[in-house]
């Protein structure tokens, strides 16, 4: 992602944060999130409207006017303000624009959970993402775009009923639409956003055997010191690791596994 694109997302994040800070309580975040999801769906269904809201040849005031004429009184006023903030930026295209709005919808819903439950939602989304990724039949079913979206979403609800909180189920249902190409990628994006809401970076750790609580805390402390900020650790037990540990922290990979060292050795003789 270019620095300009990152700046746009950061500015939009700040806009949402400011809007929710002046709104009433966490329920506002839930409403704003739901309304933004509905707006994204409407924009996906109407390419002409997407183009109108992202046309660099149209003035910012005109684009803002379109937003207000279409959505004032129909969605939460705070959601309208997020939209107005979004159309003031120049986007690479309509899809990039709607992806940015989807990000704000997810962030708003995460804000509605409350800080005490954010970690739980992050863990539940991560575990469910791993479950789907490890089950070929389930992965294919959820990714089958020839099947009705609501039926695939209902399957997610059935699988998570009684096993996850309402926020997790709502976001997992949303992820079935797979805006980031696949369900797994979309869920991973949600998990990263949940970690960010706790002011943490997400580290995915692959190990051959489960870590006990002491090992997990020690690893988290070590990674936090190296990164210079708090780290949220999600662990994957992977038989292919053979031993040691593999850490994925953003774009950085720290390879300390037997399998990794063997692979490096093999490449020396290629």
Short mmCIF file of C-alpha atoms in Angstrom, two decimals:
data_model
loop_
_atom_site.label_atom_id
_atom_site.label_comp_id
_atom_site.label_asym_id
_atom_site.label_seq_id
_atom_site.Cartn_x
_atom_site.Cartn_y
_atom_site.Cartn_z
CA UNK A 1 0.00 0.00 0.00
CA UNK A 2 1.35 3.44 -0.95
CA UNK A 3 2.03 6.07 1.68
CA UNK A 4 -0.72 8.24 0.14
CA UNK A 5 -3.25 5.42 0.51
CA UNK A 6 -2.14 4.84 4.09
CA UNK A 7 -2.54 8.56 4.79
CA UNK A 8 -6.10 8.49 3.45
CA UNK A 9 -7.01 5.51 5.62
CA UNK A 10 -5.39 7.09 8.65
CA UNK A 11 -7.28 10.34 8.09
CA UNK A 12 -10.56 8.45 7.70
CA UNK A 13 -9.80 6.48 10.87
CA UNK A 14 -9.31 9.77 12.70
CA UNK A 15 -12.60 11.09 11.32
CA UNK A 16 -14.51 8.08 12.59
CA UNK A 17 -12.77 8.27 15.96
CA UNK A 18 -13.69 11.92 16.32
CA UNK A 19 -17.29 11.33 15.27
CA UNK A 20 -17.78 8.41 17.67
CA UNK A 21 -16.07 10.31 20.50
CA UNK A 22 -18.81 12.95 20.34
CA UNK A 23 -21.62 10.42 19.84
CA UNK A 24 -23.57 8.77 22.62
CA UNK A 25 -21.99 5.59 23.96
CA UNK A 26 -21.03 2.30 22.38
CA UNK A 27 -24.48 1.67 20.90
CA UNK A 28 -23.79 4.50 18.47
CA UNK A 29 -20.81 2.58 17.14
CA UNK A 30 -23.00 -0.44 16.46
CA UNK A 31 -25.56 1.66 14.59
CA UNK A 32 -22.91 3.53 12.60
CA UNK A 33 -21.25 0.23 11.69
CA UNK A 34 -24.50 -1.37 10.53
CA UNK A 35 -25.46 1.70 8.51
CA UNK A 36 -22.04 1.90 6.87
CA UNK A 37 -22.29 -1.77 5.91
CA UNK A 38 -25.67 -1.02 4.33
CA UNK A 39 -24.17 1.92 2.42
CA UNK A 40 -21.31 -0.28 1.16
CA UNK A 41 -23.84 -2.84 -0.08
CA UNK A 42 -25.79 -0.09 -1.84
CA UNK A 43 -22.63 1.23 -3.51
CA UNK A 44 -21.62 -2.27 -4.59
CA UNK A 45 -25.02 -2.62 -6.28
CA UNK A 46 -24.81 0.77 -8.03
CA UNK A 47 -21.56 1.30 -9.96
CA UNK A 48 -22.80 4.64 -11.30
CA UNK A 49 -23.19 5.99 -7.78
CA UNK A 50 -19.73 4.70 -6.85
CA UNK A 51 -18.26 6.53 -9.81
CA UNK A 52 -20.12 9.72 -8.95
CA UNK A 53 -18.78 9.73 -5.39
CA UNK A 54 -15.18 9.08 -6.47
CA UNK A 55 -15.02 11.15 -9.67
CA UNK A 56 -11.99 13.47 -9.31
CA UNK A 57 -13.53 15.75 -11.92
CA UNK A 58 -16.40 16.56 -9.54
CA UNK A 59 -15.78 19.04 -6.76
CA UNK A 60 -15.60 17.92 -3.14
CA UNK A 61 -18.65 20.05 -2.37
CA UNK A 62 -20.65 18.39 -5.13
CA UNK A 63 -19.69 14.90 -3.97
CA UNK A 64 -20.59 15.81 -0.39
CA UNK A 65 -23.91 17.18 -1.65
CA UNK A 66 -24.71 13.87 -3.33
CA UNK A 67 -24.04 12.03 -0.07
CA UNK A 68 -26.29 14.32 1.94
CA UNK A 69 -29.10 14.29 -0.63
CA UNK A 70 -29.13 10.50 -0.73
CA UNK A 71 -28.43 9.51 2.88
CA UNK A 72 -29.53 12.32 5.21
CA UNK A 73 -32.44 10.99 7.25
CA UNK A 74 -31.94 7.45 5.98
CA UNK A 75 -28.87 6.40 7.96
CA UNK A 76 -27.38 7.52 11.26
CA UNK A 77 -26.10 11.13 11.04
CA UNK A 78 -22.68 9.98 12.24
CA UNK A 79 -22.52 7.50 9.34
CA UNK A 80 -23.35 10.34 6.95
CA UNK A 81 -20.46 12.38 8.36
CA UNK A 82 -18.07 9.45 7.81
CA UNK A 83 -19.26 9.27 4.20
CA UNK A 84 -18.79 13.00 3.73
CA UNK A 85 -15.26 12.72 5.11
CA UNK A 86 -14.55 9.80 2.75
CA UNK A 87 -15.72 11.50 -0.46
CA UNK A 88 -13.39 14.43 0.18
CA UNK A 89 -10.41 12.19 -0.59
CA UNK A 90 -9.21 11.07 -3.99
CA UNK A 91 -9.49 7.28 -4.34
CA UNK A 92 -7.86 4.95 -6.85
CA UNK A 93 -11.30 3.66 -7.79
CA UNK A 94 -14.77 2.80 -6.56
CA UNK A 95 -13.73 -0.54 -5.11
CA UNK A 96 -10.95 1.07 -3.11
CA UNK A 97 -13.46 3.60 -1.82
CA UNK A 98 -15.97 0.97 -0.68
CA UNK A 99 -13.18 -1.10 0.91
CA UNK A 100 -12.21 1.96 2.96
CA UNK A 101 -15.83 2.42 4.05
CA UNK A 102 -16.06 -1.27 4.98
CA UNK A 103 -12.99 -0.79 7.17
CA UNK A 104 -14.73 2.02 9.02
CA UNK A 105 -17.86 -0.09 9.44
CA UNK A 106 -15.80 -2.87 11.02
CA UNK A 107 -13.99 -0.40 13.27
CA UNK A 108 -17.29 1.15 14.37
CA UNK A 109 -18.72 -2.25 15.26
CA UNK A 110 -15.57 -3.16 17.17
CA UNK A 111 -15.88 0.09 19.09
CA UNK A 112 -19.43 -0.89 20.07
CA UNK A 113 -18.16 -4.01 21.84
CA UNK A 114 -16.32 -2.22 24.61
CA UNK A 115 -12.66 -2.61 25.50
CA UNK A 116 -13.25 -5.50 27.93
CA UNK A 117 -14.59 -7.78 25.16
CA UNK A 118 -12.33 -6.77 22.28
CA UNK A 119 -9.71 -9.39 23.10
CA UNK A 120 -12.38 -12.09 23.24
CA UNK A 121 -13.76 -11.09 19.84
CA UNK A 122 -10.27 -11.02 18.35
CA UNK A 123 -9.57 -14.54 19.63
CA UNK A 124 -12.93 -15.91 18.48
CA UNK A 125 -12.58 -14.46 14.98
CA UNK A 126 -9.04 -15.81 14.70
CA UNK A 127 -10.04 -19.33 15.84
CA UNK A 128 -13.03 -19.42 13.50
CA UNK A 129 -10.87 -18.26 10.61
CA UNK A 130 -8.45 -21.09 11.36
CA UNK A 131 -11.31 -23.60 11.55
CA UNK A 132 -12.59 -22.60 8.11
CA UNK A 133 -9.11 -22.54 6.61
CA UNK A 134 -8.35 -26.05 7.86
CA UNK A 135 -11.63 -27.56 6.59
CA UNK A 136 -11.60 -27.77 2.81
CA UNK A 137 -15.32 -28.57 2.49
CA UNK A 138 -16.37 -25.73 4.78
CA UNK A 139 -13.98 -23.33 3.05
CA UNK A 140 -15.45 -24.24 -0.34
CA UNK A 141 -19.02 -23.93 0.93
CA UNK A 142 -18.50 -20.46 2.38
CA UNK A 143 -16.64 -19.35 -0.73
CA UNK A 144 -19.22 -20.70 -3.20
CA UNK A 145 -20.56 -17.51 -4.80
CA UNK A 146 -23.13 -19.50 -6.76
CA UNK A 147 -24.93 -20.12 -3.44
CA UNK A 148 -27.05 -17.41 -1.85
CA UNK A 149 -25.05 -15.17 0.49
CA UNK A 150 -27.66 -15.28 3.26
CA UNK A 151 -27.60 -19.09 3.31
CA UNK A 152 -23.83 -19.11 3.71
CA UNK A 153 -24.12 -16.49 6.43
CA UNK A 154 -26.75 -18.57 8.23
CA UNK A 155 -24.32 -21.49 8.21
CA UNK A 156 -21.76 -19.30 9.99
CA UNK A 157 -24.38 -18.39 12.60
CA UNK A 158 -25.19 -22.05 13.16
CA UNK A 159 -21.53 -22.97 13.59
CA UNK A 160 -20.86 -20.16 16.07
CA UNK A 161 -24.12 -20.21 18.01
CA UNK A 162 -23.37 -20.64 21.71
CA UNK A 163 -19.63 -20.59 21.02
CA UNK A 164 -18.97 -16.90 20.31
CA UNK A 165 -20.33 -13.52 21.31
CA UNK A 166 -22.81 -11.56 19.19
CA UNK A 167 -20.15 -9.21 17.81
CA UNK A 168 -18.02 -12.11 16.61
CA UNK A 169 -20.99 -13.74 14.91
CA UNK A 170 -22.03 -10.49 13.22
CA UNK A 171 -18.52 -9.86 11.86
CA UNK A 172 -18.01 -13.49 10.82
CA UNK A 173 -21.29 -13.33 8.90
CA UNK A 174 -20.12 -10.15 7.23
CA UNK A 175 -16.80 -11.74 6.28
CA UNK A 176 -18.61 -14.33 4.14
CA UNK A 177 -18.98 -11.61 1.49
CA UNK A 178 -15.15 -11.88 1.24
CA UNK A 179 -14.35 -8.30 0.26
CA UNK A 180 -10.63 -9.13 0.60
CA UNK A 181 -10.79 -11.89 -2.03
CA UNK A 182 -11.40 -14.80 0.38
CA UNK A 183 -13.12 -15.42 3.69
CA UNK A 184 -9.75 -16.16 5.31
CA UNK A 185 -8.21 -12.89 4.12
CA UNK A 186 -11.26 -10.90 5.21
CA UNK A 187 -11.33 -12.47 8.68
CA UNK A 188 -7.59 -11.87 9.03
CA UNK A 189 -8.20 -8.20 8.27
CA UNK A 190 -10.89 -8.04 10.96
CA UNK A 191 -8.56 -9.68 13.49
CA UNK A 192 -5.85 -7.12 12.73
CA UNK A 193 -8.35 -4.29 13.18
CA UNK A 194 -9.48 -5.77 16.51
CA UNK A 195 -5.86 -5.85 17.68
CA UNK A 196 -5.38 -2.27 16.50
CA UNK A 197 -8.41 -1.17 18.51
CA UNK A 198 -6.48 -2.36 21.56
CA UNK A 199 -3.46 -0.37 20.32
CA UNK A 200 -1.62 -3.58 19.49
CA UNK A 201 0.12 -5.08 16.50
CA UNK A 202 -0.93 -8.59 15.54
CA UNK A 203 1.66 -11.37 15.57
CA UNK A 204 0.76 -14.79 14.16
CA UNK A 205 2.93 -17.45 15.76
CA UNK A 206 3.30 -20.98 14.36
CA UNK A 207 4.59 -23.69 16.69
CA UNK A 208 4.80 -27.47 16.65
CA UNK A 209 3.13 -27.84 20.06
CA UNK A 210 0.75 -25.63 22.07
CA UNK A 211 2.33 -22.99 24.30
CA UNK A 212 1.44 -22.88 27.98
CA UNK A 213 0.40 -19.57 29.54
CA UNK A 214 3.89 -18.79 30.85
CA UNK A 215 5.49 -19.40 27.45
CA UNK A 216 2.82 -17.31 25.75
CA UNK A 217 3.29 -14.37 28.12
CA UNK A 218 7.08 -14.54 27.78
CA UNK A 219 6.81 -14.57 23.99
CA UNK A 220 4.38 -11.66 24.02
CA UNK A 221 6.69 -9.62 26.24
CA UNK A 222 9.72 -10.39 24.04
CA UNK A 223 7.93 -9.44 20.82
CA UNK A 224 6.55 -6.28 22.41
CA UNK A 225 10.05 -5.20 23.41
CA UNK A 226 11.38 -5.86 19.91
CA UNK A 227 8.49 -4.03 18.22
CA UNK A 228 8.47 -1.12 20.64
CA UNK A 229 4.72 -1.46 21.25
CA UNK A 230 2.21 -3.96 22.63
CA UNK A 231 1.77 -7.13 20.60
CA UNK A 232 -1.33 -9.31 20.36
CA UNK A 233 -0.25 -12.93 19.82
CA UNK A 234 -2.36 -15.51 18.00
CA UNK A 235 -0.96 -19.04 18.01
CA UNK A 236 -1.29 -21.67 15.28
CA UNK A 237 -0.21 -25.23 16.10
CA UNK A 238 1.27 -26.52 12.85
CA UNK A 239 2.74 -30.02 12.55
CA UNK A 240 4.87 -28.90 9.59
CA UNK A 241 6.86 -26.57 11.84
CA UNK A 242 8.72 -29.64 13.28
CA UNK A 243 10.15 -27.57 16.13
CA UNK A 244 11.01 -24.01 17.09
CA UNK A 245 8.80 -21.08 16.20
CA UNK A 246 7.78 -18.93 13.22
CA UNK A 247 6.51 -15.41 13.86
CA UNK A 248 4.66 -13.33 11.27
CA UNK A 249 4.53 -9.69 12.37
CA UNK A 250 3.08 -7.53 9.63
CA UNK A 251 5.35 -7.98 6.61
CA UNK A 252 8.19 -9.33 8.75
CA UNK A 253 8.76 -13.07 9.21
CA UNK A 254 11.01 -14.37 11.98
CA UNK A 255 11.95 -17.94 11.12
CA UNK A 256 13.23 -20.11 13.96
CA UNK A 257 11.78 -23.48 13.01
CA UNK A 258 13.54 -26.72 12.14
CA UNK A 259 11.52 -26.86 8.92
CA UNK A 260 12.62 -23.34 8.04
CA UNK A 261 16.28 -24.12 8.63
CA UNK A 262 16.03 -27.31 6.56
CA UNK A 263 14.41 -25.37 3.75
CA UNK A 264 17.20 -22.79 3.86
CA UNK A 265 19.78 -25.58 3.75
CA UNK A 266 18.07 -27.18 0.75
CA UNK A 267 18.17 -23.90 -1.15
CA UNK A 268 21.93 -23.75 -0.74
CA UNK A 269 22.25 -26.84 -2.94
CA UNK A 270 19.78 -25.82 -5.64
#
